[in-house]
């Protein structure tokens, strides 16, 4: 490896970092970080030659030297957070600024007995055995180079544990804000979410940034959902326009568990989301939804993989994209039905609405079916606006701009309306409206509560 | 004397490159109901869509005046705001756009255009309540996406619902009766009859005489091969019912 090799800076930094890293005194964690670093060093950044990275070049990330983000020196005001987060939110909130928990901006209310919502580093001190049992055991860093970097370099993140049979009714909001400095910075946020047997929880992850500085957010979230547990997860990504965001979400589902995940990618310059779910036992149900709104020169790549490893599980997947300007999106869906996973019911849909001539989408839906008694379907569409619909609305007195804006909103609404955290749904709806040319007229036409 | 509601003079129109209308003349006054009948492919729907301003339906010759104004120069939305309404033969489904919110904003767009006060939610709800009842639609109808997952009959009833709410001056019904069972047909006809007034004009485009048992037209036109070949009273519709379009098609070929 030469100095020009993009891996070198990470290797050099690691030898310093590992001595001061959280849990540096825990041998298992030290070994874990070292093996992740070794894996990254051997493998390096992915290239376009790899099937999984065929449509997304990470060269801009590889050629940039990022510093681990320092604490934001001038602090962050509550108004800044409110501007970036969403209004009317009631629930528990952990706010991380440049990767560090800001206790003043965070607030965790009264919780049922045994529930933990805290920093991962704290959990490492409080319950190291539980963390050891799960950390990096699910999000495979041997196959995912950015997960390897995260595993080597993570400094903090959220730890959520809801014990057996407990329901946390209020949503748990994990906010990750980046306040870039003069030089490019990186945050490897690491979250571990454990929803035990029969427990119920809602988690919203929000990512956002300020200004036009260059930064890189490389989060990994691992979720273990126990038997008969119910888990709703949302990821709201509104990074600033120059940001790199490469995220991995790994969900493991127990018997007869019910999971919904909704990935809302609205910001960022170069974005890659990997969502991997694994049915580890029978009878699980998964709703995997996504919405990406891509404009300017943004590039957003959603990779999903659902492993039906056991029989009698159901997955419904719907990803929708709206593209404008020179926006570029990738949808790569893979549903793997293992040999013994009989009676699998899986449906995968990807729909893309192109608003400009220069926008581009690569949609690669996929099914790999090794069982013989299953019901699986997939579909993909990429298209411009339906002129029949435009004419219909105009013939009812709506001007053309309003008609087109309303149809764009309607396209997104299918995913937006699935968001069950109402302040989040409202914020998402408002954000989409604000992007439409005829936002006032459309707002009138879609406003709830007639 | 006031200008006629609608005055179509020698209209030739093409869909894409294909000429469909080959010289249509028609005058309809306020207060009248005109039925336009004809075999498949005669140009009935093309005429309706030309009046509504559908893109790709190009008028190559002739003129259309609506209350004395050049209709063809107006954008589709301006025609709607000026009081022209077409009930679509195939209403499109628009998922994600609520049926009632949409109609409220359409109505308010028109009211704004006419310099009238916009309706608030309560006024709008009371306006639509009785109209829904009349059409045999329950309240859940307003909560669904625009035509989303509606049956064929529901879509047609929704068109008539919009007609009753928007109260146009010139209503064009493009084969609204096709595919309806007898009960739905009566409901639709009832809605159209309610709209009859000395200030309004209705153009009823249809293939079948059946709906004319419930809506009495003042004038019946027979459109064959892009031209109106005969106009008359309601008895003309009965004649068509008995003998079909064959005699007119033969005549059109000779001409």
XYZ file of C-alpha atoms in Angstrom:
705
model
C 0.000 0.000 0.000
C 1.412 3.398 -0.975
C 0.741 6.780 0.557
C -1.481 7.580 -2.400
C -3.656 4.615 -1.547
C -6.893 5.943 -0.061
C -6.795 3.230 2.599
C -3.544 4.511 4.056
C -5.012 7.487 5.887
C -7.538 5.231 7.619
C -4.873 2.701 8.557
C -2.665 5.435 10.004
C -5.512 7.025 11.893
C -6.667 3.708 13.284
C -3.436 3.018 15.142
C -3.913 6.299 17.015
C -7.645 5.981 17.382
C -7.829 2.484 18.810
C -5.998 3.524 21.971
C -8.530 6.234 22.793
C -11.615 4.562 21.307
C -14.639 3.786 23.456
C -14.189 0.386 25.054
C -10.464 0.366 24.265
C -9.920 -1.686 27.403
C -12.353 -4.429 26.333
C -10.406 -7.136 24.540
C -13.373 -8.393 22.496
C -14.092 -4.910 21.249
C -10.460 -4.191 20.491
C -10.298 -7.427 18.483
C -13.532 -6.567 16.732
C -12.254 -3.157 15.676
C -8.963 -4.643 14.557
C -10.552 -7.333 12.443
C -12.892 -4.776 10.861
C -9.904 -2.537 10.087
C -7.980 -5.470 8.671
C -10.960 -6.355 6.515
C -11.167 -2.826 5.168
C -7.425 -2.683 4.579
C -7.543 -5.915 2.575
C -10.628 -5.064 0.644
C -10.499 -1.339 0.125
C -13.210 0.901 -1.273
C -15.706 -0.728 -3.610
C -15.398 -0.096 -7.331
C -17.806 0.006 -10.255
C -16.583 -3.447 -11.227
C -18.489 -4.945 -8.313
C -22.074 -5.961 -8.994
C -23.315 -4.335 -5.778
C -21.612 -1.037 -6.624
C -22.005 -1.047 -10.374
C -24.024 2.166 -10.536
C -22.517 4.153 -7.688
C -18.987 5.453 -7.711
C -17.539 6.155 -4.282
C -14.382 7.639 -5.801
C -15.249 11.103 -4.396
C -15.217 9.576 -0.913
C -12.058 7.544 -1.500
C -10.091 10.525 -2.736
C -11.092 12.845 0.102
C -9.193 12.847 3.356
C -11.701 13.102 6.164
C -10.888 13.965 9.715
C -12.951 12.374 12.460
C -15.361 15.184 13.281
C -14.394 17.205 16.335
C -17.026 18.437 18.750
C -18.851 21.414 17.257
C -16.902 24.246 18.873
C -19.538 26.935 18.898
C -22.313 24.693 20.062
C -25.707 24.160 18.596
C -28.857 25.962 19.630
C -32.198 24.333 20.216
C -33.663 26.377 17.358
C -31.099 24.907 14.995
C -32.261 21.451 15.926
C -35.906 22.352 15.635
C -35.336 23.845 12.235
C -33.756 20.649 11.048
C -35.839 18.158 13.025
C -39.603 18.244 12.834
C -42.234 20.207 14.673
C -44.718 18.828 17.108
C -42.618 15.806 17.920
C -43.440 14.251 21.281
C -41.276 11.418 22.435
C -37.810 10.556 23.537
C -34.977 12.221 21.742
C -31.237 11.732 21.610
C -29.401 14.391 19.646
C -25.891 13.759 18.428
C -23.917 16.655 17.017
C -20.862 15.669 15.011
C -21.256 12.213 16.461
C -21.368 13.282 20.118
C -24.434 13.253 22.282
C -25.583 16.721 23.222
C -27.304 16.255 26.594
C -28.896 19.705 26.509
C -30.656 19.028 23.245
C -31.601 15.502 24.222
C -34.531 14.519 26.372
C -35.713 11.140 27.482
C -38.982 11.104 29.371
C -40.330 8.591 31.856
C -39.825 5.080 30.555
C -41.344 1.732 31.480
C -39.140 -0.316 33.736
C -36.076 -1.823 32.122
C -36.184 0.281 28.963
C -32.891 1.861 28.008
C -32.383 4.754 25.625
C -28.833 5.933 25.990
C -25.444 6.344 24.370
C -23.883 3.159 23.087
C -20.703 4.019 24.938
C -22.671 4.152 28.184
C -24.273 0.800 27.460
C -20.811 -0.586 26.920
C -19.998 0.354 30.496
C -23.361 -0.652 31.937
C -24.087 -3.914 30.148
C -21.005 -4.952 28.149
C -22.154 -8.570 27.786
C -25.390 -7.570 26.058
C -23.566 -5.237 23.699
C -20.946 -7.866 22.986
C -23.624 -10.398 22.125
C -24.997 -8.178 19.346
C -22.591 -5.503 18.216
C -21.373 -6.190 14.680
C -22.838 -9.697 14.825
C -25.555 -8.792 12.342
C -24.243 -6.122 9.988
C -21.610 -8.141 8.182
C -18.469 -6.068 7.729
C -16.721 -8.738 5.699
C -19.017 -8.025 2.756
C -19.751 -4.338 3.381
C -16.628 -2.168 3.319
C -18.281 0.907 4.785
C -19.698 -1.171 7.633
C -16.119 -2.331 8.221
C -14.934 1.284 8.468
C -17.766 2.059 10.839
C -17.029 -0.981 13.003
C -13.385 0.038 13.265
C -13.996 3.732 13.919
C -17.348 4.161 15.661
C -17.229 6.563 18.584
C -20.825 6.779 19.688
C -24.433 6.344 18.747
C -27.635 5.203 20.340
C -28.414 2.112 22.308
C -32.076 1.235 22.641
C -33.233 -1.786 24.579
C -36.895 -2.607 25.147
C -37.190 -5.710 27.318
C -39.625 -8.573 26.970
C -43.290 -7.660 26.760
C -42.752 -3.920 27.218
C -44.256 -1.310 24.922
C -42.806 2.160 24.502
C -45.718 4.094 23.066
C -43.886 7.324 22.222
C -41.500 7.351 19.264
C -37.789 7.344 19.995
C -36.068 9.951 17.878
C -32.357 9.592 17.191
C -31.017 12.762 15.605
C -27.605 12.986 13.967
C -26.554 16.475 13.009
C -23.406 17.401 11.190
C -21.883 20.798 11.469
C -18.997 20.627 9.049
C -15.760 22.451 9.736
C -13.262 23.996 7.373
C -11.925 20.620 6.381
C -13.875 17.515 5.445
C -15.050 15.501 8.439
C -16.544 12.077 8.977
C -18.856 10.603 11.609
C -19.267 6.853 11.962
C -22.449 6.724 14.031
C -23.261 3.335 15.448
C -26.680 2.314 16.728
C -27.809 -0.860 18.384
C -31.514 -1.447 18.882
C -32.791 -4.494 20.753
C -36.536 -5.097 20.850
C -37.082 -8.196 22.928
C -39.833 -10.789 22.709
C -43.305 -9.285 22.554
C -42.005 -5.726 22.935
C -43.244 -2.746 20.925
C -41.233 0.299 19.843
C -41.001 3.040 17.239
C -37.628 4.504 16.298
C -36.996 7.421 13.978
C -33.463 8.089 12.816
C -32.902 11.584 11.424
C -29.782 12.712 9.636
C -29.202 16.314 8.679
C -26.425 18.823 8.195
C -25.687 22.512 7.984
C -24.225 24.707 5.328
C -22.203 23.783 2.304
C -19.177 22.188 3.962
C -18.057 18.755 2.895
C -18.780 15.931 5.317
C -19.343 12.235 5.361
C -21.868 10.362 7.476
C -21.277 6.629 7.657
C -23.838 5.169 10.056
C -24.599 1.551 10.830
C -27.746 0.561 12.684
C -28.326 -2.973 13.868
C -31.761 -4.027 15.012
C -32.728 -7.283 16.630
C -36.464 -7.819 16.819
C -37.552 -10.656 19.114
C -40.352 -13.154 18.729
C -43.760 -11.526 18.360
C -42.275 -8.073 18.796
C -43.559 -5.088 16.810
C -41.083 -2.533 15.536
C -41.588 0.553 13.388
C -38.487 2.187 12.022
C -38.048 5.365 10.008
C -34.970 6.907 8.564
C -35.276 10.510 7.506
C -32.183 11.582 5.601
C -31.874 15.316 4.936
C -28.135 15.789 4.721
C -26.863 18.960 3.093
C -26.310 19.036 -0.585
C -22.587 18.303 -0.624
C -22.714 15.558 1.991
C -21.802 11.934 1.508
C -24.096 9.544 3.320
C -23.460 5.822 3.241
C -25.728 3.982 5.646
C -26.341 0.389 6.578
C -29.465 -0.807 8.347
C -29.485 -4.425 9.381
C -32.631 -5.974 10.832
C -32.959 -9.449 12.267
C -36.528 -10.653 12.774
C -37.695 -13.272 15.254
C -40.707 -15.571 15.034
C -44.006 -13.863 14.163
C -42.471 -10.438 14.558
C -43.791 -7.450 12.663
C -41.448 -4.820 11.272
C -42.014 -1.751 9.151
C -39.153 0.303 7.834
C -39.578 3.505 5.900
C -36.503 5.044 4.351
C -36.968 8.670 3.343
C -34.022 9.995 1.379
C -34.450 13.680 0.663
C -30.973 15.153 0.925
C -27.297 14.483 0.416
C -24.994 14.727 -2.591
C -23.881 11.127 -2.817
C -26.096 8.732 -0.904
C -26.139 5.008 -0.512
C -28.556 3.167 1.744
C -28.238 -0.527 2.366
C -31.214 -2.089 4.082
C -30.784 -5.769 4.880
C -33.354 -7.811 6.695
C -33.267 -11.432 7.750
C -36.182 -13.606 8.790
C -34.561 -15.821 11.390
C -37.754 -17.660 12.273
C -41.222 -18.405 10.928
C -44.237 -16.187 10.591
C -42.509 -12.823 10.371
C -43.984 -9.869 8.522
C -42.070 -6.994 6.984
C -43.162 -3.807 5.257
C -40.222 -2.121 3.626
C -41.026 1.276 2.169
C -38.883 3.986 0.718
C -39.149 7.382 -0.901
C -36.298 9.209 -2.562
C -36.552 12.710 -3.944
C -33.541 13.470 -6.065
C -32.676 16.678 -7.895
C -29.757 18.866 -8.913
C -26.748 16.598 -9.227
C -27.683 14.324 -6.352
C -27.009 10.621 -6.567
C -29.097 8.322 -4.370
C -28.663 4.564 -4.351
C -31.008 2.309 -2.401
C -29.974 -1.285 -1.980
C -32.344 -3.628 -0.220
C -31.956 -7.271 0.519
C -34.608 -9.391 2.218
C -33.583 -12.882 3.240
C -36.515 -15.219 3.625
C -34.522 -17.801 5.503
C -37.537 -19.448 7.156
C -41.016 -20.492 5.998
C -44.291 -18.583 6.300
C -42.892 -15.072 6.231
C -44.367 -12.145 4.345
C -42.583 -9.121 2.927
C -44.041 -6.185 1.062
C -41.628 -3.718 -0.394
C -42.461 -0.404 -2.055
C -39.796 2.105 -3.058
C -40.765 5.221 -4.985
C -38.521 7.872 -6.456
C -39.074 11.362 -7.813
C -36.260 12.676 -9.958
C -35.630 16.131 -11.293
C -32.710 18.094 -12.752
C -29.669 15.901 -13.320
C -30.660 13.664 -10.416
C -29.582 10.081 -10.516
C -31.060 7.186 -8.570
C -30.412 3.507 -8.241
C -32.782 0.925 -6.878
C -31.356 -2.510 -6.381
C -33.699 -4.935 -4.723
C -32.899 -8.484 -3.879
C -35.285 -10.921 -2.264
C -33.679 -14.228 -1.463
C -36.020 -17.086 -0.671
C -33.975 -19.838 0.914
C -34.480 -23.503 0.191
C -36.624 -24.248 3.221
C -38.611 -21.013 3.161
C -41.848 -22.526 1.840
C -45.031 -20.452 1.836
C -43.048 -17.266 1.487
C -45.140 -14.348 0.290
C -43.046 -11.529 -1.108
C -43.828 -8.542 -3.238
C -41.328 -5.949 -4.400
C -42.251 -2.783 -6.257
C -40.121 0.120 -7.438
C -41.688 3.098 -9.199
C -39.905 6.157 -10.502
C -41.312 9.450 -11.711
C -38.995 11.472 -13.932
C -39.665 15.205 -14.000
C -36.776 16.148 -16.270
C -35.049 14.825 -19.355
C -31.670 14.643 -17.693
C -32.664 12.593 -14.663
C -31.634 8.976 -14.719
C -32.696 5.859 -12.835
C -31.298 2.370 -12.781
C -33.883 0.007 -11.340
C -32.809 -3.556 -10.774
C -35.478 -5.539 -8.972
C -34.596 -9.099 -8.193
C -35.803 -12.370 -6.775
C -33.730 -15.440 -6.046
C -36.069 -18.275 -5.247
C -34.727 -21.585 -4.018
C -37.976 -22.886 -2.482
C -40.791 -24.231 -4.660
C -43.997 -23.329 -2.831
C -43.899 -19.556 -2.668
C -45.757 -16.498 -3.927
C -43.315 -13.850 -5.125
C -43.793 -10.921 -7.460
C -41.777 -7.923 -8.417
C -42.310 -4.925 -10.614
C -40.482 -1.817 -11.632
C -41.441 1.267 -13.578
C -39.678 4.398 -14.714
C -41.679 7.040 -16.479
C -42.579 10.633 -17.066
C -45.816 12.139 -15.893
C -48.998 10.706 -17.366
C -50.362 13.395 -19.715
C -53.860 11.915 -19.420
C -53.789 12.724 -15.725
C -52.492 16.232 -16.398
C -55.294 16.872 -18.856
C -57.913 15.494 -16.489
C -56.886 17.919 -13.763
C -56.654 20.848 -16.172
C -60.114 20.062 -17.502
C -61.343 20.643 -13.950
C -59.861 24.133 -13.843
C -56.425 23.516 -12.327
C -53.631 25.293 -14.174
C -50.912 23.142 -15.666
C -48.324 23.885 -12.996
C -50.743 23.033 -10.210
C -51.800 19.868 -12.013
C -48.209 18.690 -12.365
C -47.354 19.586 -8.789
C -50.435 17.811 -7.493
C -49.613 14.679 -9.454
C -46.065 14.725 -8.111
C -47.397 15.038 -4.596
C -49.908 12.270 -5.227
C -47.101 10.017 -6.424
C -45.218 10.524 -3.166
C -48.343 10.345 -1.023
C -48.578 6.579 -1.285
C -45.388 6.312 0.771
C -45.929 9.450 2.865
C -49.320 8.198 4.027
C -47.753 5.037 5.378
C -45.772 7.029 7.917
C -47.553 6.445 11.213
C -45.682 9.025 13.290
C -47.961 11.932 12.497
C -45.559 14.853 13.070
C -43.083 13.070 10.818
C -45.740 12.518 8.186
C -46.688 16.186 8.352
C -43.057 17.300 8.124
C -42.471 15.032 5.176
C -45.602 16.245 3.416
C -44.632 19.856 4.038
C -41.109 19.257 2.776
C -42.400 17.737 -0.447
C -44.913 20.553 -0.882
C -42.166 23.121 -0.398
C -40.298 21.628 -3.348
C -43.260 21.895 -5.728
C -43.713 24.918 -7.991
C -47.395 25.300 -7.078
C -47.031 24.486 -3.411
C -49.815 26.746 -2.116
C -52.421 25.439 -4.527
C -51.390 21.845 -3.918
C -51.406 22.343 -0.190
C -55.014 23.408 -0.518
C -55.828 20.296 -2.517
C -54.201 17.807 -0.178
C -54.718 19.386 3.214
C -56.065 16.963 5.731
C -59.119 17.752 7.768
C -60.954 19.270 4.789
C -79.877 38.531 -29.416
C -77.320 36.791 -27.268
C -74.719 34.638 -29.002
C -75.497 30.914 -28.937
C -73.924 28.933 -26.109
C -71.965 26.896 -28.606
C -71.361 27.449 -32.257
C -69.295 24.910 -34.160
C -68.471 25.909 -37.724
C -66.904 23.543 -40.246
C -64.589 21.947 -37.724
C -61.967 19.573 -39.055
C -59.786 17.855 -36.499
C -57.082 15.219 -36.374
C -55.877 12.937 -33.664
C -52.157 12.650 -34.194
C -51.928 12.576 -37.999
C -55.287 10.983 -38.539
C -58.152 13.216 -39.693
C -61.299 12.363 -37.744
C -63.656 15.324 -37.970
C -64.306 16.429 -41.506
C -66.490 19.496 -41.247
C -68.803 19.561 -38.247
C -71.446 22.272 -37.916
C -73.587 22.558 -34.811
C -75.323 25.338 -32.948
C -76.622 24.842 -29.425
C -78.434 27.526 -27.462
C -78.691 28.042 -23.748
C -81.303 25.792 -22.185
C -80.968 23.053 -24.784
C -79.934 19.433 -24.555
C -78.338 18.038 -27.697
C -77.662 14.367 -28.231
C -74.832 13.453 -30.566
C -75.147 9.901 -31.740
C -73.089 7.867 -34.094
C -71.441 4.544 -34.724
C -68.040 3.640 -33.318
C -65.257 5.622 -34.938
C -67.583 8.334 -36.228
C -65.793 11.073 -34.284
C -68.266 11.664 -31.406
C -65.636 11.446 -28.693
C -63.168 13.415 -30.765
C -65.679 16.238 -30.975
C -66.192 16.151 -27.191
C -62.446 16.188 -26.554
C -61.790 18.960 -29.047
C -64.269 21.083 -27.107
C -62.541 20.260 -23.812
C -59.112 21.042 -25.266
C -57.352 17.704 -25.075
C -53.736 17.957 -26.274
C -52.921 16.095 -29.516
C -56.446 16.686 -30.764
C -55.658 19.277 -33.406
C -58.251 21.429 -35.085
C -57.020 21.896 -38.656
C -59.887 23.989 -39.941
C -63.012 25.730 -38.735
C -64.046 27.592 -35.602
C -65.739 27.051 -32.284
C -67.389 29.879 -30.415
C -68.512 29.542 -26.844
C -70.777 32.368 -25.737
C -69.363 34.368 -28.602
C -65.721 33.757 -27.683
C -63.114 31.771 -29.527
C -63.055 28.532 -27.525
C -60.163 26.981 -29.405
C -57.801 29.757 -28.323
C -58.390 28.954 -24.658
C -56.324 26.602 -22.503
C -58.210 23.606 -21.096
C -58.176 25.073 -17.591
C -59.559 28.384 -18.850
C -62.357 26.605 -20.679
C -63.187 24.841 -17.409
C -63.119 28.115 -15.476
C -65.360 29.726 -18.099
C -67.895 26.975 -17.526
C -67.090 24.150 -19.929
C -67.112 20.691 -18.394
C -66.520 17.329 -20.011
C -67.476 14.139 -18.218
C -64.775 11.733 -19.376
C -65.536 8.491 -21.121
C -62.612 6.966 -19.225
C -61.992 9.016 -16.073
C -58.350 8.589 -15.015
C -57.288 7.278 -11.645
C -55.074 9.577 -9.648
C -53.856 7.767 -6.545
C -52.705 9.884 -3.644
C -54.960 12.821 -4.535
C -58.059 12.820 -2.385
C -61.362 12.900 -4.248
C -62.969 15.598 -2.119
C -59.963 17.846 -1.459
C -59.330 17.841 -5.155
C -62.870 18.815 -6.007
C -62.837 21.559 -3.404
C -59.672 23.049 -4.840
C -61.040 22.761 -8.382
C -64.227 24.523 -7.330
C -62.293 27.240 -5.530
C -59.965 27.715 -8.510
C -63.056 28.441 -10.588
C -64.611 30.697 -7.979
C -61.387 32.687 -7.688
C -61.278 33.033 -11.447
C -64.804 34.403 -11.442
C -64.044 36.741 -8.575
C -66.272 34.846 -6.169
C -65.604 34.084 -2.523
C -63.887 30.728 -1.967
C -65.769 28.097 -0.001
C -64.376 26.944 3.314
C -64.446 23.338 4.435
C -67.823 23.555 6.162
C -69.519 25.290 3.258
C -68.042 22.779 0.866
C -69.152 19.798 2.930
C -72.710 21.031 3.137
C -72.645 21.663 -0.611
C -71.599 18.123 -1.445
C -73.700 16.289 1.127
C -76.989 16.379 -0.726
C -75.342 15.757 -4.094
C -73.701 12.611 -2.806
C -77.032 11.383 -1.530
C -78.657 12.086 -4.841
C -76.079 9.948 -6.637
C -76.289 7.131 -4.124
C -72.728 7.687 -2.947
C -71.837 7.384 0.701
C -69.460 9.658 2.539
C -66.502 7.271 2.295
C -66.500 8.201 -1.385
C -65.000 11.575 -0.521
C -62.183 10.019 1.477
C -60.772 7.889 -1.315
C -58.133 8.744 -3.889
C -59.443 10.418 -7.043
C -61.116 7.572 -8.962
C -58.613 5.241 -7.293
C -59.914 1.694 -7.355
C -63.398 2.925 -8.337
C -65.566 0.563 -10.332
C -66.570 1.688 -13.812
C -69.975 2.771 -12.491
C -68.441 4.680 -9.589
C -66.133 6.557 -11.933
C -69.072 7.653 -14.068
C -71.048 8.687 -11.013
C -68.022 10.646 -9.813
C -68.025 12.557 -13.096
C -71.672 13.448 -12.552
C -70.880 14.356 -8.940
C -68.239 16.793 -10.207
C -70.725 18.113 -12.741
C -73.263 18.837 -10.011
C -70.682 20.529 -7.790
C -68.952 22.589 -10.478
C -72.240 23.669 -12.153
C -70.848 24.381 -15.622
C -72.690 26.321 -18.308
C -71.795 23.837 -21.014
C -71.715 20.183 -19.996
C -70.326 17.636 -22.436
C -70.985 14.022 -21.517
C -68.700 11.717 -23.430
C -70.465 8.338 -23.446
C -71.184 8.607 -19.769
C -73.897 5.991 -20.238
C -71.640 3.287 -21.641
C -71.101 0.345 -19.350
C -73.716 1.415 -16.816
C -76.398 -0.910 -15.536
C -79.951 0.342 -15.580
C -79.941 1.619 -11.997
C -76.714 3.549 -12.427
C -78.004 4.869 -15.729
C -81.117 6.260 -14.028
C -78.994 7.895 -11.348
C -76.727 9.500 -13.930
C -79.711 10.644 -15.993
C -81.324 12.108 -12.923
C -78.159 14.093 -12.220
C -78.069 15.445 -15.756
C -81.760 16.372 -15.631
C -81.168 18.293 -12.418
C -78.697 20.433 -14.293
C -81.229 21.418 -16.919
C -81.959 25.103 -16.789
C -82.486 27.979 -19.200
C -78.874 29.064 -18.603
C -77.220 25.739 -19.351
C -76.514 23.585 -22.336
C -75.782 19.869 -22.401
C -74.135 17.874 -25.162
C -74.818 14.221 -24.692
C -72.454 12.070 -26.717
C -73.744 8.530 -26.886
C -73.755 5.395 -28.933
C -77.084 4.134 -27.626
C -80.576 5.507 -27.548
C -81.141 3.955 -24.099
C -80.150 7.009 -22.017
C -82.540 9.169 -24.068
C -85.416 7.318 -22.406
C -84.447 9.233 -19.281
C -83.081 12.466 -20.721
C -85.252 14.092 -23.344
C -83.032 15.875 -25.847
C -84.193 18.938 -27.736
C -82.091 18.028 -30.745
C -80.557 14.776 -31.913
C -77.597 14.808 -34.315
C -76.274 11.828 -36.193
C -72.523 11.949 -36.683
C -71.056 9.619 -39.281
C -67.501 9.668 -40.608
C -66.683 13.015 -39.077
C -69.762 14.900 -40.255
C -73.234 15.502 -38.922
C -75.395 13.794 -41.524
C -78.783 14.388 -39.985
C -80.328 16.424 -37.184
C -83.816 16.154 -35.807
C -85.971 15.730 -32.746
C -86.128 12.865 -30.301
C -87.890 10.729 -32.905
C -84.604 10.486 -34.768
C -83.128 8.607 -31.810
C -85.977 6.106 -31.912
C -85.469 5.648 -35.615
C -81.794 4.881 -34.978
C -82.772 2.431 -32.280
C -84.958 0.587 -34.758
C -82.846 0.703 -37.910
C -79.309 1.318 -36.687
C -76.702 3.503 -38.323
C -76.437 1.486 -41.543
C -78.560 3.800 -43.706
C -76.478 6.824 -42.661
C -73.192 5.020 -43.108
C -74.219 3.993 -46.611
C -75.210 7.572 -47.374
C -71.928 8.880 -45.997
C -70.009 6.557 -48.294
C -71.966 7.710 -51.307
C -71.305 11.312 -50.353
